[in-house]
XYZ file of C-alpha atoms in Angstrom:
671
model
C 167.315 138.953 73.946
C 166.876 134.928 74.529
C 164.584 133.205 72.111
C 160.849 132.950 73.404
C 160.262 129.503 74.956
C 157.371 127.027 73.274
C 154.201 126.872 75.759
C 154.556 123.301 77.245
C 150.324 123.078 77.953
C 148.780 123.797 74.339
C 145.314 123.230 75.700
C 145.101 125.886 78.915
C 141.964 126.692 80.514
C 141.079 130.088 78.340
C 141.341 127.580 75.019
C 139.126 125.202 76.346
C 136.528 128.365 77.196
C 137.068 129.707 74.028
C 136.443 126.420 72.112
C 133.298 125.604 74.360
C 131.946 128.981 73.170
C 132.448 128.422 69.261
C 131.279 124.782 69.387
C 127.715 125.821 71.442
C 127.219 129.168 68.962
C 127.627 126.210 65.899
C 124.817 123.934 67.966
C 122.723 126.586 68.252
C 123.204 127.556 64.163
C 122.444 123.880 63.303
C 119.544 123.341 65.222
C 117.833 126.577 65.157
C 116.517 126.401 69.021
C 117.605 128.658 71.706
C 118.426 126.166 74.077
C 121.060 123.668 74.717
C 121.423 120.170 74.324
C 120.147 118.340 77.397
C 122.714 116.587 78.892
C 121.783 112.666 78.834
C 122.674 111.786 82.402
C 120.093 114.309 83.663
C 117.186 112.953 81.655
C 115.782 111.133 84.089
C 115.839 114.235 86.888
C 112.599 114.972 88.576
C 111.155 118.584 87.541
C 108.671 119.821 89.780
C 109.754 123.647 89.258
C 110.942 125.827 86.687
C 111.188 129.670 86.213
C 109.190 130.965 83.634
C 111.876 131.277 81.123
C 112.949 127.277 81.552
C 109.573 126.602 81.192
C 109.415 128.848 78.057
C 112.616 127.084 76.400
C 111.540 123.259 77.253
C 108.109 123.662 75.867
C 109.810 125.166 72.960
C 112.082 122.310 72.349
C 109.541 119.772 73.171
C 107.295 121.545 70.555
C 110.436 121.544 68.134
C 109.298 125.054 66.749
C 110.447 128.522 66.969
C 109.072 130.836 69.592
C 108.112 134.883 69.759
C 108.621 136.501 73.409
C 105.483 138.580 74.462
C 105.180 140.775 77.554
C 103.217 139.736 80.241
C 101.128 141.141 83.199
C 102.548 141.559 86.359
C 100.185 141.419 89.572
C 101.332 142.653 92.833
C 99.662 141.107 95.850
C 99.707 143.738 99.378
C 98.344 142.779 102.220
C 96.771 145.557 104.860
C 98.598 147.104 107.291
C 98.628 145.440 110.717
C 96.984 142.359 109.298
C 98.170 139.280 111.092
C 96.670 136.710 108.249
C 99.647 135.115 106.637
C 99.568 136.304 102.571
C 100.736 132.548 102.031
C 97.865 130.871 103.410
C 94.215 131.122 102.800
C 91.526 132.500 104.928
C 88.662 129.548 105.976
C 86.293 131.249 103.836
C 88.554 131.855 100.544
C 89.587 128.116 101.346
C 86.091 126.739 101.936
C 85.251 128.172 98.041
C 88.034 126.975 96.711
C 87.604 123.468 97.725
C 84.154 123.172 96.395
C 85.614 124.813 92.979
C 88.237 122.167 93.115
C 85.180 119.818 93.467
C 83.617 121.124 90.657
C 86.259 120.450 88.244
C 88.335 117.617 89.442
C 87.476 115.868 86.089
C 89.784 118.082 84.297
C 92.952 116.782 85.965
C 94.076 114.028 84.049
C 97.266 111.668 83.889
C 99.419 112.233 80.439
C 98.613 109.140 78.354
C 100.893 107.119 76.422
C 99.419 107.260 72.573
C 98.193 104.281 71.371
C 100.910 101.933 69.550
C 101.351 98.886 67.842
C 104.531 96.903 67.492
C 104.469 97.954 63.527
C 104.997 101.440 64.603
C 108.636 102.835 64.498
C 110.848 104.259 67.582
C 110.816 107.729 65.570
C 107.257 107.727 65.550
C 106.414 106.776 68.656
C 108.517 109.090 69.990
C 107.040 112.003 67.925
C 103.717 110.670 69.292
C 104.589 110.362 72.934
C 105.893 114.043 72.737
C 103.023 115.529 71.191
C 100.757 113.840 73.346
C 102.685 115.414 76.265
C 102.879 118.547 74.924
C 98.893 118.901 74.507
C 98.658 117.457 78.321
C 100.684 120.552 79.222
C 98.543 122.635 77.229
C 95.787 121.740 78.965
C 97.294 122.172 82.773
C 98.210 125.848 81.194
C 94.694 126.514 80.249
C 93.358 125.604 83.637
C 96.147 127.828 85.318
C 96.110 130.460 83.031
C 92.676 130.853 81.770
C 90.282 129.639 84.544
C 92.403 130.967 87.382
C 93.078 127.451 89.270
C 96.195 126.958 91.296
C 97.726 123.336 90.403
C 100.051 121.626 92.478
C 104.132 121.217 90.944
C 103.510 118.526 88.754
C 106.217 116.367 86.812
C 107.407 118.169 83.689
C 109.892 115.734 82.903
C 108.062 112.916 79.973
C 111.354 110.875 81.018
C 109.928 109.959 84.281
C 106.398 109.795 83.011
C 107.672 107.379 80.537
C 108.916 105.427 83.714
C 105.295 105.340 84.505
C 103.742 104.053 81.483
C 105.694 101.074 81.625
C 105.382 100.310 84.972
C 101.700 100.259 84.342
C 102.030 98.221 81.328
C 104.129 95.386 83.363
C 102.347 95.087 86.077
C 98.956 93.013 86.690
C 98.082 95.021 89.932
C 98.950 98.388 90.663
C 99.350 99.528 94.136
C 99.071 102.990 94.990
C 100.685 103.759 97.719
C 99.326 106.970 100.096
C 100.288 108.886 103.174
C 97.818 108.176 106.374
C 97.748 111.385 107.540
C 96.489 112.672 104.519
C 95.330 110.105 101.828
C 93.324 112.151 99.674
C 96.230 114.481 98.521
C 98.415 111.688 97.692
C 95.732 109.839 96.199
C 95.438 110.353 92.469
C 91.839 109.385 91.058
C 92.482 109.954 87.514
C 95.298 107.329 87.929
C 92.889 104.520 88.542
C 90.884 105.420 85.979
C 94.041 105.048 83.238
C 95.321 102.026 84.641
C 91.490 100.471 83.551
C 92.613 102.399 79.992
C 95.884 100.120 79.891
C 95.147 97.187 76.633
C 95.939 93.888 76.928
C 99.072 91.866 78.672
C 101.970 94.792 77.196
C 99.616 97.268 76.545
C 99.711 97.304 72.845
C 96.497 98.996 71.316
C 93.643 96.722 70.196
C 93.996 93.662 72.917
C 91.237 94.757 75.586
C 90.577 97.198 78.573
C 89.598 96.897 81.953
C 92.138 94.028 82.649
C 93.863 95.303 85.365
C 92.944 96.261 89.198
C 94.050 98.874 91.656
C 94.464 98.769 95.199
C 94.948 101.565 97.995
C 97.739 101.029 100.212
C 97.453 103.406 103.120
C 100.782 103.652 104.513
C 102.017 104.927 107.850
C 98.926 103.476 109.614
C 100.666 103.339 113.011
C 100.490 106.955 113.480
C 96.752 106.795 113.479
C 94.245 105.682 116.256
C 91.873 102.975 115.726
C 89.339 105.634 115.829
C 90.962 107.587 113.104
C 91.462 104.237 110.767
C 87.409 103.380 111.651
C 86.409 106.506 110.391
C 88.397 106.516 107.055
C 87.611 103.099 106.505
C 83.453 104.041 106.515
C 84.701 106.595 103.685
C 86.486 104.157 101.521
C 83.819 101.659 102.046
C 81.384 104.604 100.724
C 83.299 105.269 97.767
C 83.563 101.532 96.908
C 87.736 101.582 96.754
C 89.699 98.849 98.105
C 91.945 99.642 100.833
C 94.283 98.118 102.928
C 96.104 99.550 106.368
C 100.172 98.903 106.517
C 102.645 100.387 108.359
C 106.601 99.687 106.948
C 108.442 101.240 109.895
C 106.698 98.819 112.228
C 107.184 95.725 109.974
C 111.121 96.640 109.803
C 111.282 97.306 113.121
C 109.360 93.894 114.125
C 112.178 92.000 111.548
C 115.008 93.653 113.141
C 113.647 92.544 116.898
C 113.293 88.820 115.468
C 116.860 88.892 113.812
C 118.053 90.406 117.386
C 116.810 87.977 119.307
C 117.776 85.210 116.978
C 121.270 86.266 117.437
C 121.015 86.648 120.654
C 119.788 82.851 121.320
C 122.623 81.786 119.068
C 125.180 83.165 120.840
C 123.562 81.726 124.294
C 123.680 78.576 122.664
C 127.396 78.747 121.599
C 128.301 79.828 125.382
C 126.077 76.940 126.335
C 127.945 74.489 124.192
C 130.995 76.067 125.111
C 130.681 75.301 129.201
C 129.598 71.925 128.469
C 132.589 71.415 127.092
C 134.424 72.674 130.029
C 133.037 69.897 132.441
C 135.229 67.495 134.319
C 133.369 64.738 132.106
C 130.238 62.777 132.558
C 128.025 62.229 135.106
C 127.393 59.045 137.736
C 124.450 57.806 138.429
C 124.470 58.306 142.006
C 125.776 62.142 141.072
C 122.062 62.204 138.871
C 120.070 60.940 142.374
C 121.927 63.576 144.408
C 121.489 66.281 141.620
C 117.275 65.104 141.434
C 116.938 65.373 145.455
C 118.406 68.376 145.862
C 116.086 69.647 143.128
C 112.857 68.206 144.851
C 114.001 69.737 148.103
C 114.947 73.071 146.509
C 111.547 73.332 145.240
C 109.418 72.046 148.146
C 111.285 74.498 150.420
C 110.763 77.573 147.917
C 107.303 79.727 149.092
C 104.700 79.791 146.828
C 103.839 82.889 144.781
C 100.652 84.409 145.250
C 98.075 85.156 142.875
C 98.988 88.977 143.092
C 102.159 88.544 142.002
C 101.591 86.541 138.887
C 99.264 88.902 137.662
C 101.698 91.689 138.702
C 104.357 90.250 136.431
C 102.094 89.514 133.576
C 99.933 92.270 133.882
C 98.283 93.149 130.351
C 98.481 97.051 128.958
C 95.312 98.262 127.162
C 95.952 100.069 124.113
C 94.130 101.369 121.059
C 93.477 98.160 119.568
C 91.770 96.585 122.551
C 88.887 99.280 121.553
C 85.782 98.310 119.977
C 87.398 100.260 116.496
C 90.486 98.489 117.216
C 88.649 95.300 117.183
C 87.427 96.331 113.901
C 88.673 94.054 110.773
C 88.705 96.490 108.367
C 90.808 98.807 110.961
C 93.643 96.167 111.019
C 97.393 96.833 110.282
C 98.593 94.297 108.234
C 101.466 92.533 108.834
C 103.779 91.379 105.516
C 102.762 87.995 105.503
C 98.950 89.301 105.253
C 99.725 92.034 102.818
C 101.461 89.393 100.336
C 97.764 87.100 100.943
C 95.942 90.176 99.652
C 98.123 90.738 96.872
C 97.180 87.241 95.314
C 93.780 87.723 96.651
C 92.785 91.362 94.825
C 94.595 90.476 92.245
C 92.395 89.380 88.336
C 93.262 86.061 87.070
C 96.477 85.709 85.148
C 94.700 84.229 82.812
C 93.245 86.876 80.766
C 96.909 88.437 80.447
C 98.442 85.071 77.898
C 100.568 86.473 75.338
C 100.710 85.568 71.718
C 101.537 81.897 72.052
C 98.457 81.337 74.332
C 100.271 80.826 77.691
C 99.626 83.111 80.723
C 102.030 84.494 82.812
C 103.459 82.635 85.703
C 104.262 84.982 88.194
C 102.046 88.009 89.289
C 103.726 91.253 88.869
C 102.706 94.246 91.462
C 103.303 97.931 90.585
C 104.106 100.194 93.192
C 103.266 104.012 92.545
C 102.506 106.842 94.463
C 104.101 110.273 95.418
C 107.829 110.826 96.603
C 108.241 110.234 100.161
C 105.096 108.247 101.269
C 107.408 105.127 101.791
C 107.178 102.650 98.706
C 110.847 101.597 98.926
C 110.471 101.200 102.633
C 107.425 99.202 101.670
C 109.672 96.604 99.408
C 112.313 96.512 101.983
C 109.257 95.375 104.246
C 107.965 92.702 102.341
C 111.696 91.467 101.504
C 112.440 91.727 105.624
C 116.237 93.193 104.145
C 117.165 96.359 102.053
C 117.119 95.864 98.917
C 115.973 99.478 97.671
C 117.855 102.766 98.633
C 115.727 104.727 100.838
C 115.676 108.349 101.232
C 113.562 111.057 103.409
C 114.721 113.395 100.043
C 111.425 113.523 97.393
C 112.492 111.421 94.578
C 115.249 109.222 95.469
C 113.852 106.274 93.156
C 115.267 107.021 89.349
C 114.323 103.997 87.483
C 111.525 101.392 87.874
C 112.344 98.483 89.492
C 111.647 95.178 89.574
C 112.292 92.514 92.459
C 111.374 88.860 93.072
C 109.425 88.407 96.017
C 108.635 85.250 95.923
C 108.039 82.296 93.436
C 104.821 83.699 92.647
C 104.777 87.626 92.974
C 107.296 89.987 91.280
C 107.594 93.973 92.798
C 107.901 96.640 90.055
C 108.401 99.959 92.013
C 107.924 102.906 89.990
C 109.679 106.402 90.921
C 108.029 109.028 92.993
C 105.709 111.109 90.825
C 104.307 114.628 91.696
C 100.769 114.142 90.043
C 98.862 117.326 89.017
C 96.332 118.292 91.678
C 94.445 120.949 92.697
C 96.281 123.056 95.675
C 94.993 125.606 98.078
C 98.617 126.839 98.959
C 102.271 125.631 98.295
C 103.154 125.452 101.732
C 100.622 122.544 102.305
C 102.947 121.143 99.692
C 105.759 121.428 101.843
C 103.919 120.152 104.815
C 102.992 117.002 103.205
C 106.441 115.988 102.118
C 105.729 116.725 98.146
C 108.449 119.728 97.852
C 111.836 119.464 99.259
C 112.336 121.465 102.488
C 116.162 121.825 101.829
C 114.980 123.702 98.263
C 112.378 126.026 100.118
C 112.521 129.517 99.306
C 109.796 130.874 101.643
C 109.538 129.420 105.097
C 106.362 131.360 106.911
C 103.907 130.075 104.802
C 104.490 126.586 106.096
C 105.293 127.309 109.662
C 102.284 129.163 109.957
C 100.385 126.373 108.741
C 101.799 123.747 111.648
C 101.456 126.746 114.160
C 97.731 126.785 113.055
C 97.174 123.081 113.178
C 98.905 121.978 116.521
C 97.951 123.611 119.397
C 100.469 126.069 121.296
C 100.306 123.398 124.518
C 101.623 120.781 122.227
C 104.161 123.046 120.501
C 105.631 124.239 124.276
C 105.473 120.272 125.767
C 107.261 119.024 122.635
C 110.226 121.447 122.351
C 110.276 122.325 126.005
C 109.626 126.001 125.115
C 107.645 129.310 126.239
C 106.574 130.851 123.209
C 106.007 134.559 123.078
C 102.897 135.931 121.175
C 101.109 139.114 121.537
C 97.446 139.334 122.924
C 94.545 140.985 121.585
C 95.209 144.150 124.390
C 98.828 144.150 122.563
C 97.229 144.637 118.786
C 97.341 140.759 117.984
C 94.465 138.152 117.635
C 95.916 136.144 120.908
C 97.054 133.102 118.335
C 100.937 131.779 117.654
C 102.307 133.126 114.468
C 105.036 131.429 112.851
C 107.458 134.723 113.818
C 106.890 133.639 117.407
C 106.950 130.185 117.630
C 110.623 130.413 115.121
C 111.988 133.218 117.370
C 111.083 131.172 120.823
C 112.771 127.600 118.896
C 115.580 129.384 117.495
C 116.267 131.082 120.703
C 115.964 127.855 122.836
C 118.145 126.148 120.234
C 120.986 129.038 120.133
C 120.396 129.640 116.292
C 121.348 132.808 115.667
C 122.380 134.687 112.775
C 125.868 136.092 112.563
C 126.406 139.950 112.932
C 123.435 141.600 115.416
C 122.612 138.011 116.519
C 119.645 137.902 115.830
C 117.511 134.639 115.823
C 117.875 132.487 112.620
C 114.310 131.745 111.280
C 114.721 130.436 108.376
C 117.127 127.356 109.804
C 114.425 127.157 112.856
C 111.911 126.566 110.104
C 114.070 123.753 108.379
C 114.051 121.726 111.303
C 110.271 122.408 112.379
C 109.255 121.456 109.340
C 111.432 117.808 109.255
C 109.538 117.159 112.522
C 106.530 117.889 111.117
C 106.940 115.523 108.224
C 108.557 112.838 109.824
C 105.849 112.412 112.235
C 107.034 114.018 115.630
C 104.494 117.128 115.257
C 101.436 114.842 114.115
C 98.663 115.833 112.580
C 96.102 114.172 110.623
C 93.820 115.121 108.175
C 90.365 113.708 108.209
C 87.771 112.782 105.127
C 85.178 115.209 104.257
C 82.360 116.836 106.537
C 84.695 115.814 109.424
C 86.056 118.452 111.698
C 89.520 118.604 112.439
C 89.789 119.093 116.019
C 87.606 116.617 117.050
C 89.688 114.290 114.719
C 93.000 115.271 116.075
C 91.838 115.704 119.807
C 93.319 112.309 120.791
C 96.515 112.603 118.720
C 96.820 115.468 120.598
C 96.422 113.975 124.309
C 98.760 111.296 123.368
C 101.319 113.804 121.745
C 101.163 115.701 125.566
C 101.507 112.373 127.391
C 104.585 111.195 125.218
C 106.664 114.406 126.389
C 105.380 114.846 130.215
C 107.742 116.035 132.443
C 110.147 117.216 129.812
C 112.911 119.975 130.748
C 111.778 123.696 129.692
C 114.792 125.447 127.298
C 116.321 128.759 127.793
C 113.743 131.553 126.388
C 116.014 134.110 126.347
C 120.001 135.009 125.654
C 119.992 137.978 127.890
C 119.925 138.860 131.515
C 116.662 139.736 133.484
C 117.468 143.135 133.255
C 117.072 143.685 129.502
C 113.920 144.866 127.752
C 113.408 141.837 126.213
C 113.717 139.122 128.985
C 110.996 136.506 128.667
C 109.933 134.798 132.285
C 110.190 131.536 132.085
C 106.923 130.212 133.783
C 104.642 133.267 133.661
C 102.534 133.933 136.663
C 99.157 132.543 136.486
C 96.511 134.316 134.726
C 94.152 136.479 136.634
C 90.129 137.152 135.465
C 91.173 140.375 134.199
C 94.913 139.974 132.853
C 95.799 140.030 129.475
C 97.345 137.160 127.182
C 100.396 138.697 126.039
C 104.077 138.220 128.096
C 103.872 142.080 128.264
C 100.761 142.382 129.729
C 101.537 139.859 132.339
C 105.175 141.075 133.258
C 103.413 144.623 134.088
C 100.603 143.000 135.782
C 103.041 140.909 137.996
C 104.610 144.003 138.705
C 102.042 146.267 139.810
C 100.653 143.675 142.598
C 103.651 142.737 144.032
C 104.293 143.633 147.465
C 106.694 146.575 148.179
C 106.873 146.847 143.762
C 108.724 150.706 142.794
C 105.488 150.564 140.536
C 102.708 151.159 142.861
C 104.276 153.920 144.297
C 106.058 155.427 141.515
C 106.961 155.424 137.605
C 109.948 154.355 135.982
C 111.405 154.924 132.802
C 112.347 151.741 130.444
C 114.814 152.289 127.738
C 118.414 152.678 126.639
C 119.275 155.970 127.727
C 117.946 155.490 131.689
C 118.801 151.739 131.527
C 115.197 151.203 133.332
C 115.820 153.364 136.185
C 112.761 154.841 138.384
C 111.663 157.800 138.359
C 112.097 160.560 141.379
C 111.309 163.998 142.001
C 113.316 166.248 143.272
C 115.337 165.920 146.797
C 118.085 169.257 147.019
C 115.945 170.982 149.478
C 115.102 169.804 152.793
C 111.131 170.278 152.554
C 111.275 168.151 149.300
C 112.068 165.011 151.445
C 109.504 165.717 154.142
C 107.346 162.858 152.649
C 108.640 159.613 151.748
C 107.882 158.047 148.153
C 105.031 156.205 149.644
C 103.316 159.028 151.414
C 105.288 158.380 154.947
C 105.849 161.839 156.847
C 109.633 162.152 157.822
C 111.389 163.524 160.747
C 113.678 166.727 160.420
C 116.685 165.095 160.529
C 116.037 162.554 158.231
C 114.901 165.503 155.810
C 117.907 167.128 156.177
C 119.884 163.994 156.110
C 118.520 163.327 152.411
C 118.758 166.384 151.657
C 122.474 166.402 152.097
C 122.760 162.955 150.567
C 120.575 164.429 147.160
C 122.925 167.529 146.718
C 126.368 165.210 147.168
C 125.195 162.807 144.571
C 124.756 165.957 142.288
C 128.340 167.223 142.917
C 131.118 166.005 140.724
C 133.415 167.071 137.482
C 131.877 168.578 134.703
C 132.189 165.520 132.143
C 130.560 163.341 134.833
C 126.989 165.258 134.704
C 125.997 164.233 131.346
C 124.743 160.174 131.100
C 126.927 157.642 130.868
C 126.388 155.440 128.443
C 125.210 151.880 129.301
C 126.910 148.749 128.034
C 124.251 147.079 125.236
C 124.082 143.224 125.872
C 124.042 141.565 122.200
C 120.427 140.402 121.324
C 118.736 143.139 123.226
C 115.737 144.286 120.890
C 114.068 141.236 119.795
C 111.010 142.802 119.464
């Protein structure tokens, strides 16, 4: 037997797994905590949602204490059978009572404060104080959720992200809170404005004086609002005593890009003109100049004069929303980049009150930009700078660290990572629609899509995507409104999104596309201020949406043939006075009132066994054929011929007498 060779790779995969297992067990023994060591690369990862076990372990690690497990009660939510209301949404009465309860307890929602500190305190002591204060803050929010039964938004749970906010507030002289114009109150944190006033001194050190910094509410994406909507919001903010401004980072970036393209085109034309002049045949003579001038005068005199109507057509001015009385209101103006920079300097406090130990005031104004994820903080900075300096993404939480950017010799911008502040919420579906929670990480899609179908009218949904949405009328057991399932099935069939296997519509994939269109503004809905009806506030918005998609081609409404049970007509007939709303009812009425319809004289059977063939009486004997199906009498010869043909159709082989199996098309049976 040959001798056994030595292993050339002593550090294999199995040995590495065993070593890792012993190493983890040793760390747990030394630390005494039932958790693993936190990776240093993921310390600044934004955490807004946690499982119960992860939340419990992270809280235990934050407190630095041991824990004992306790059983918790489980609550099962059941919806009544036949209910058309989405169980993930609130009814109108529940939402109204919930909002009143939120208004009464809004002062209990606070932003985590950094504990008072001085330069004499050590790093370890400050770290322990910050963790204790943060733990007390989380316990207070847990009390609101468990004891008072409040539903809170998924807020930021990582203390490292909140530390970025503390540093930004201590560095800044003017704190700009950026909100989305479609729902400003959702993205505005009132307690943050109070916290800015509590930050002391030039560096935040305790005992150096409070109420030195100022705040500004910047309403971004204001191009999505009409002039009337901006005027209504301006009246509300003026009544609340809030310093505000309207801005659109997308419009500013588009204007800057158009200006750069125009400059590049002008330079290219100038180079072409210089090249053409260099290729000419030398300098012109005086006689050439005179002849050219004479020719120019003759050409001008011979040219026919333009009429006033031609010039008016060439320079015809198109009226826009900005020409209305609301658009001319200076409060509703969407500021440009230069106007916004001037506003920063005007609103900012006097820098002399931020003098350091040497007594010299700062030379530059530091403007801190704070807000929720995906409200356009980085896009606003890029618009102010005129070029892309900050990474931009539609995914919430793209910015990980605070960044300082020099805007001008007198202004420095400080970009804070996007923070999800704790707020009272009605449902998590509203947070997905507001773009606070990532759509790609969404687990439940029926609630957010039901909210979209409730806010956007059926006509706008059909015109935007070219759909014909099939919904249940009152006579079919529905409520006559478009549900999330109806909308997603129509969208998935039109786009060809099918699940593998039976070929059913892929509603989850369709929901992601629809919700991204809603967040990006393709399906536009703007929330009004309190005590303003949503329908009247968005009426003009829906009218403009219909005008933009006028004449759009209709998408296919089904993937099956006309003979299938689930075929949906592309253009349903106009509704009669007593006609049902559902597509099934419309198809039944259309077949009944059609000329020479089979349904008007005899019934038919629809199903898989008879393949939708008509029902008729026996015709074997001559006396059964004396009268036609519509009651018309027939002659003796015609009756005899019909009897012979009917009896001949019944004669055949034994295995042919049973019903033939009809091949089923894929997709038959959606409903």
